Short mmCIF file of C-alpha atoms in Angstrom, two decimals:
data_model
loop_
_atom_site.label_atom_id
_atom_site.label_comp_id
_atom_site.label_asym_id
_atom_site.label_seq_id
_atom_site.Cartn_x
_atom_site.Cartn_y
_atom_site.Cartn_z
CA MET Q 1 0.02 -0.17 -0.04
CA PRO Q 2 1.57 3.37 -1.13
CA GLU Q 3 2.13 6.07 1.47
CA HIS Q 4 0.08 9.21 1.59
CA ALA Q 5 1.82 12.16 0.62
CA HIS Q 6 1.72 15.27 2.96
CA PRO Q 7 3.63 18.49 3.51
CA ALA Q 8 4.81 16.85 6.73
CA GLY Q 9 6.39 14.21 5.25
CA PRO Q 10 5.35 10.45 4.72
CA VAL Q 11 2.62 8.85 6.68
CA PRO Q 12 3.01 5.17 7.53
CA ALA Q 13 0.11 3.26 5.66
CA ASP Q 14 -2.63 1.68 7.54
CA ARG Q 15 -2.04 -2.17 7.84
CA SER Q 16 -3.27 -4.91 9.61
CA ASP Q 17 -1.66 -6.64 12.71
CA LEU Q 18 -0.73 -9.66 10.57
CA ALA Q 19 0.68 -7.40 7.66
CA GLU Q 20 2.97 -5.58 9.93
CA ALA Q 21 4.28 -8.66 11.24
CA GLY Q 22 4.86 -10.37 7.74
CA ARG Q 23 6.31 -7.16 6.66
CA MET Q 24 9.01 -7.15 9.74
CA LEU Q 25 9.66 -10.85 8.93
CA LEU Q 26 9.93 -10.48 5.46
CA ARG Q 27 12.18 -7.25 5.25
CA SER Q 28 14.10 -7.54 8.38
CA VAL Q 29 14.20 -10.66 10.09
CA LEU Q 30 14.68 -12.89 6.93
CA PRO Q 31 17.51 -11.04 5.37
CA ALA Q 32 19.50 -10.74 8.44
CA GLY Q 33 19.02 -14.28 8.90
CA VAL Q 34 20.38 -15.01 5.42
CA LEU Q 35 23.15 -12.84 5.61
CA LEU Q 36 24.29 -14.06 9.02
CA CYS Q 37 24.07 -17.87 7.86
CA LEU Q 38 26.15 -16.78 4.83
CA ALA Q 39 28.51 -15.37 7.08
CA LEU Q 40 28.73 -18.33 9.50
CA ALA Q 41 29.15 -20.47 6.26
CA VAL Q 42 32.05 -18.72 5.05
CA TYR Q 43 33.61 -18.62 8.66
CA GLY Q 44 33.01 -22.19 9.17
CA GLY Q 45 33.86 -23.29 5.73
CA THR Q 46 37.52 -21.72 6.46
CA GLY Q 47 38.06 -23.80 9.25
CA HIS Q 48 37.31 -21.60 12.12
CA ASP Q 49 35.12 -22.71 14.97
CA LEU Q 50 31.78 -20.86 15.09
CA THR Q 51 31.68 -20.95 18.68
CA ILE Q 52 33.87 -18.18 18.67
CA VAL Q 53 31.90 -15.45 16.88
CA LEU Q 54 28.82 -16.85 18.35
CA GLN Q 55 29.70 -16.96 22.01
CA ASP Q 56 29.70 -14.42 24.64
CA ARG Q 57 33.14 -11.96 24.52
CA PHE Q 58 35.90 -13.78 25.74
CA PRO Q 59 38.99 -11.62 24.42
CA GLU Q 60 41.52 -14.41 25.35
CA ASP Q 61 40.09 -16.94 23.09
CA SER Q 62 40.22 -14.84 20.12
CA GLU Q 63 40.02 -11.16 18.62
CA TYR Q 64 36.74 -12.52 16.95
CA SER Q 65 35.18 -13.75 20.20
CA GLY Q 66 31.89 -12.35 20.83
CA LEU Q 67 31.74 -10.49 17.29
CA PHE Q 68 27.95 -11.18 16.54
CA THR Q 69 26.80 -10.60 20.04
CA ILE Q 70 28.43 -7.44 20.08
CA MET Q 71 27.25 -6.41 16.57
CA PHE Q 72 23.72 -7.33 17.32
CA SER Q 73 23.51 -5.89 20.97
CA SER Q 74 24.96 -2.64 19.69
CA ALA Q 75 22.28 -2.46 16.76
CA LEU Q 76 19.70 -3.15 19.43
CA MET Q 77 20.30 -0.35 21.77
CA VAL Q 78 21.31 1.90 19.14
CA CYS Q 79 17.44 1.55 17.62
CA ALA Q 80 16.38 1.74 20.93
CA GLY Q 81 18.10 5.21 21.16
CA ILE Q 82 16.10 6.24 17.96
CA ALA Q 83 12.92 5.47 19.72
CA LEU Q 84 13.93 7.40 22.61
CA GLY Q 85 14.74 10.24 20.60
CA SER Q 86 11.49 10.29 18.83
CA LEU Q 87 9.79 10.24 22.20
CA VAL Q 88 11.63 13.27 23.47
CA VAL Q 89 11.20 15.40 20.43
CA SER Q 90 7.30 14.32 20.75
CA ARG Q 91 6.90 15.12 24.38
CA ALA Q 92 8.92 18.74 24.13
CA TRP Q 93 6.53 19.37 21.55
CA SER Q 94 3.48 18.75 23.41
CA ARG Q 95 5.00 20.29 26.77
CA THR Q 96 5.90 23.40 24.89
CA THR Q 97 2.91 24.17 22.97
CA GLY Q 98 0.22 22.27 25.37
CA ASP Q 99 -0.79 20.46 21.97
CA ALA Q 100 -1.85 16.82 22.62
CA GLY Q 101 -2.50 16.15 18.92
CA ALA Q 102 0.81 14.25 18.88
CA THR Q 103 -0.07 11.97 21.88
CA SER Q 104 -0.67 8.27 20.96
CA PRO Q 105 -0.41 4.90 22.14
CA ALA Q 106 3.05 4.81 20.01
CA ARG Q 107 4.69 7.01 22.84
CA THR Q 108 3.80 4.89 25.57
CA ALA Q 109 4.87 1.49 23.61
CA GLY Q 110 8.04 3.16 22.37
CA LEU Q 111 9.18 3.91 25.86
CA ALA Q 112 8.77 0.39 27.19
CA VAL Q 113 10.19 -1.40 24.16
CA ALA Q 114 13.21 1.04 24.23
CA ILE Q 115 13.55 0.02 27.77
CA LEU Q 116 13.52 -3.57 26.93
CA CYS Q 117 15.87 -3.60 24.28
CA ILE Q 118 18.54 -1.61 26.24
CA TRP Q 119 18.00 -3.80 29.02
CA LEU Q 120 18.54 -7.10 26.94
CA GLY Q 121 21.65 -5.59 24.92
CA PHE Q 122 23.59 -4.09 27.67
CA ASP Q 123 23.14 -7.54 29.67
CA ASP Q 124 23.85 -9.74 26.58
CA MET Q 125 26.97 -7.68 25.57
CA MET Q 126 28.33 -7.00 29.05
CA MET Q 127 27.32 -10.62 30.54
CA VAL Q 128 25.90 -8.95 33.48
CA HIS Q 129 23.68 -11.91 34.60
CA ASP Q 130 26.40 -14.60 33.23
CA ALA Q 131 29.42 -13.16 35.05
CA VAL Q 132 29.09 -9.78 36.52
CA LEU Q 133 26.07 -10.55 39.22
CA PRO Q 134 27.97 -14.01 39.99
CA GLY Q 135 31.01 -12.47 40.45
CA ALA Q 136 29.37 -9.98 42.99
CA GLY Q 137 28.06 -12.82 45.12
CA ILE Q 138 24.48 -13.16 43.44
CA PRO Q 139 23.44 -16.31 42.13
CA GLU Q 140 22.80 -16.74 38.57
CA THR Q 141 19.35 -18.43 39.31
CA ALA Q 142 18.24 -15.41 41.53
CA ALA Q 143 19.30 -12.89 38.81
CA LEU Q 144 17.10 -14.76 36.36
CA ALA Q 145 14.45 -14.71 38.69
CA VAL Q 146 14.59 -11.08 38.92
CA TYR Q 147 15.23 -10.69 35.24
CA ALA Q 148 11.71 -12.90 34.79
CA VAL Q 149 9.68 -10.31 36.71
CA ILE Q 150 11.21 -6.97 35.04
CA GLY Q 151 10.57 -8.68 31.68
CA VAL Q 152 7.05 -9.57 32.35
CA VAL Q 153 6.33 -5.97 33.54
CA LEU Q 154 8.02 -4.44 30.69
CA VAL Q 155 5.83 -6.68 28.33
CA VAL Q 156 2.50 -6.24 29.65
CA TRP Q 157 3.06 -2.47 29.71
CA ALA Q 158 4.13 -2.35 26.28
CA PHE Q 159 1.50 -4.73 24.77
CA GLY Q 160 -1.56 -3.09 25.39
CA PRO Q 161 -0.23 0.19 23.62
CA LEU Q 162 1.09 -2.02 20.58
CA ARG Q 163 -1.82 -3.85 20.18
CA ARG Q 164 -3.68 -0.40 19.78
CA GLU Q 165 -1.40 0.36 17.15
CA ARG Q 166 -1.89 -2.81 15.61
CA LEU Q 167 1.63 -4.09 16.27
CA GLY Q 168 1.10 -6.51 18.84
CA LEU Q 169 1.47 -9.24 16.54
CA THR Q 170 4.90 -7.82 15.38
CA PHE Q 171 5.88 -7.77 19.20
CA LEU Q 172 4.82 -11.54 20.13
CA CYS Q 173 7.17 -12.53 16.87
CA GLY Q 174 9.85 -10.79 18.49
CA LEU Q 175 9.03 -12.39 21.98
CA ALA Q 176 8.68 -15.78 20.34
CA LEU Q 177 11.96 -15.69 18.68
CA LEU Q 178 13.74 -14.77 22.28
CA GLY Q 179 11.60 -17.74 23.79
CA GLY Q 180 12.92 -20.16 21.15
CA SER Q 181 16.40 -18.76 22.17
CA LEU Q 182 16.14 -19.66 25.59
CA VAL Q 183 14.54 -23.15 24.96
CA GLY Q 184 17.73 -23.62 22.81
CA ASP Q 185 19.91 -22.65 25.42
CA GLU Q 186 18.07 -25.48 27.97
CA ALA Q 187 18.08 -27.95 25.37
CA GLU Q 188 21.79 -27.60 24.81
CA ASP Q 189 22.57 -27.98 28.64
CA PHE Q 190 20.39 -31.09 28.52
CA PHE Q 191 22.21 -32.84 25.36
CA GLU Q 192 25.76 -31.28 26.45
CA ASP Q 193 26.89 -34.66 28.47
CA ARG Q 194 24.45 -37.00 26.50
CA ILE Q 195 25.06 -36.14 22.67
CA PRO Q 196 28.03 -33.40 22.51
CA ALA Q 197 27.37 -32.90 18.60
CA LEU Q 198 23.69 -32.10 18.98
CA ALA Q 199 24.63 -29.62 21.63
CA THR Q 200 27.01 -27.61 19.66
CA PHE Q 201 24.34 -27.55 16.96
CA LEU Q 202 21.72 -26.39 19.45
CA GLY Q 203 24.08 -23.94 20.89
CA HIS Q 204 24.62 -22.36 17.57
CA ALA Q 205 20.97 -22.31 16.55
CA GLU Q 206 20.01 -21.00 19.86
CA ASP Q 207 22.54 -17.89 19.06
CA VAL Q 208 21.20 -17.32 15.70
CA VAL Q 209 17.64 -17.38 16.75
CA LYS Q 210 18.53 -14.96 19.58
CA PHE Q 211 20.24 -12.45 17.10
CA MET Q 212 16.99 -12.80 14.62
CA ALA Q 213 14.70 -11.84 17.86
CA TYR Q 214 17.05 -8.85 18.26
CA VAL Q 215 16.34 -7.76 14.72
CA ALA Q 216 12.86 -7.91 15.09
CA LEU Q 217 13.11 -5.60 18.15
CA CYS Q 218 15.18 -3.22 15.98
CA HIS Q 219 12.32 -3.08 13.45
CA LEU Q 220 9.77 -2.36 16.13
CA CYS Q 221 11.85 0.19 17.60
CA VAL Q 222 12.44 2.12 14.43
CA LEU Q 223 8.92 1.46 13.38
CA LEU Q 224 7.65 3.17 16.74
CA ALA Q 225 9.81 5.85 16.38
CA ARG Q 226 8.72 6.79 12.70
CA ARG Q 227 5.12 6.88 14.00
CA VAL Q 228 5.71 9.08 16.75
CA MET Q 229 7.78 11.58 14.62
CA ALA Q 230 4.91 11.17 11.89
CA ARG Q 231 2.09 12.29 14.38
CA THR Q 232 4.31 15.26 15.81
CA LEU Q 233 5.04 16.69 12.52
CA GLN Q 234 1.11 16.28 11.93
CA ALA Q 235 0.33 18.07 14.61
CA ALA Q 236 3.22 20.98 14.19
CA THR Q 237 2.05 21.27 10.21
CA GLU Q 238 -1.68 21.68 11.01
CA ARG Q 239 -0.72 24.09 13.91
CA SER Q 240 1.40 26.16 11.68
CA ALA Q 241 -1.57 26.18 9.05
CA ARG Q 242 -4.26 27.37 11.41
CA GLU Q 243 -2.01 29.98 12.73
CA ALA Q 244 -1.26 31.19 9.15
CA VAL Q 245 -5.08 31.29 8.44
CA GLU Q 246 -5.74 33.51 11.58
CA ARG Q 247 -2.99 35.96 10.72
CA SER Q 248 -4.50 36.21 7.22
CA GLY Q 249 -7.84 37.52 8.86
CA GLY Q 250 -9.79 34.03 8.96
CA SER Q 251 -9.92 33.32 5.57
CA SER Q 252 -11.03 29.81 4.91
CA GLN Q 253 -8.67 29.94 1.89
CA VAL Q 254 -5.52 27.80 1.92
CA PRO Q 255 -2.63 30.59 2.83
CA MET Q 256 -0.31 31.24 -0.08
CA ARG Q 257 3.21 30.79 -0.02
CA VAL Q 258 6.03 32.40 -1.08
CA THR Q 259 8.48 30.59 -3.45
CA THR Q 260 11.53 31.66 -5.83
CA SER Q 261 10.03 30.06 -8.89
CA GLY Q 262 6.67 29.31 -10.21
CA ARG Q 263 5.27 25.32 -10.52
CA ARG Q 264 3.41 23.77 -13.17
CA GLY Q 265 -0.54 24.20 -12.70
CA ALA Q 266 0.04 27.28 -10.17
CA ALA Q 267 -1.02 30.46 -11.41
CA PRO Q 268 1.93 32.63 -10.23
CA VAL Q 269 1.29 36.26 -8.80
CA THR Q 270 4.14 38.82 -8.54
CA ASP Q 271 4.51 39.80 -4.89
CA ARG Q 272 6.32 43.20 -4.57
CA ARG Q 273 7.14 42.66 -0.80
CA ALA Q 274 8.96 39.27 -1.30
CA GLY Q 275 11.17 40.62 -4.07
CA ALA Q 276 11.17 41.02 -7.85
CA ASN Q 277 12.24 37.27 -8.49
CA ALA Q 278 9.63 35.67 -6.14
CA VAL Q 279 6.17 34.42 -6.75
CA VAL Q 280 3.12 33.82 -4.69
CA HIS Q 281 0.94 30.87 -5.72
CA THR Q 282 -1.65 28.77 -4.07
CA ALA Q 283 -2.05 25.02 -3.67
CA SER Q 284 -2.09 23.21 -7.23
CA SER Q 285 -2.71 20.00 -5.84
CA PRO Q 286 -4.27 18.48 -2.38
CA ALA Q 287 -1.03 17.41 -1.56
CA ASP Q 288 0.02 21.12 -1.44
CA ASP Q 289 -2.92 21.93 1.01
CA LEU Q 290 -1.08 22.67 4.21
CA THR Q 291 -4.47 22.68 6.07
CA ALA Q 292 -5.27 18.92 5.06
CA PRO Q 293 -4.86 16.63 8.13
CA ILE Q 294 -2.50 13.74 7.74
CA PRO Q 295 -4.62 10.64 7.27
CA GLN Q 296 -4.52 8.80 10.85
CA LEU Q 297 -3.98 5.23 11.18
CA ARG Q 298 -7.32 3.67 12.49
CA THR Q 299 -7.14 1.98 15.94
CA PRO Q 300 -9.71 -0.99 16.63
#
């Protein structure tokens, strides 16, 4: 479905929950998975141990140790930062102008998902529950129990707004991939002494699935940031249009804009106040109408 044209910028198309989840899998998760598997095939085909690049960071093992953990965890935290940046802009606009037009479930969902992503990425990269907390005397099982409680709180906080944004299924896909990674981790431990070759394969597969979960969450963060910014620009553009109409004396006509050259389909009129080379023209198409509201995403 093509995106709507508007002076404030492109507006995300109105898609169903299933369509958004499929779009995420086809455009982000699948390509990233193919590229990762190709990279692992090349690395393993040259006689290297895949555990080196898939495991956590142990510099004494190799300079490539933990390579993909660092890459995907960093990407996860960067995308979370993009979501947080959009929230800062949106909240600053609402606080400064008192305009609640930019408020949407995407703001609440973006904050919850961003916190979840930063927490996951930092913990994975810095081995917090694996090494840092046990080194400080906190058992790993206790840390995992606390992690489970925090994770459930964040998921519950995010899911309601995401469902209203028709992104609930997209979020569930990312969580399902994370869950698959945890199952693979437990299966690896179970077969480690029984069938070592199978345990090694499950360990590699578990890491790949975890990284794909990170890709899904990155996609979700960027999508939420885009929606928040689109609605903030909508509120800003429509507010500017209303103020322009008020300054023009309350006329119902679309306010004219000063440009440096005429446009096809517009009737140029010389404006002496703007200079000899400037012309004033009216909107030549619906997309040029600054008072036209941006089409909203329908919520159930």
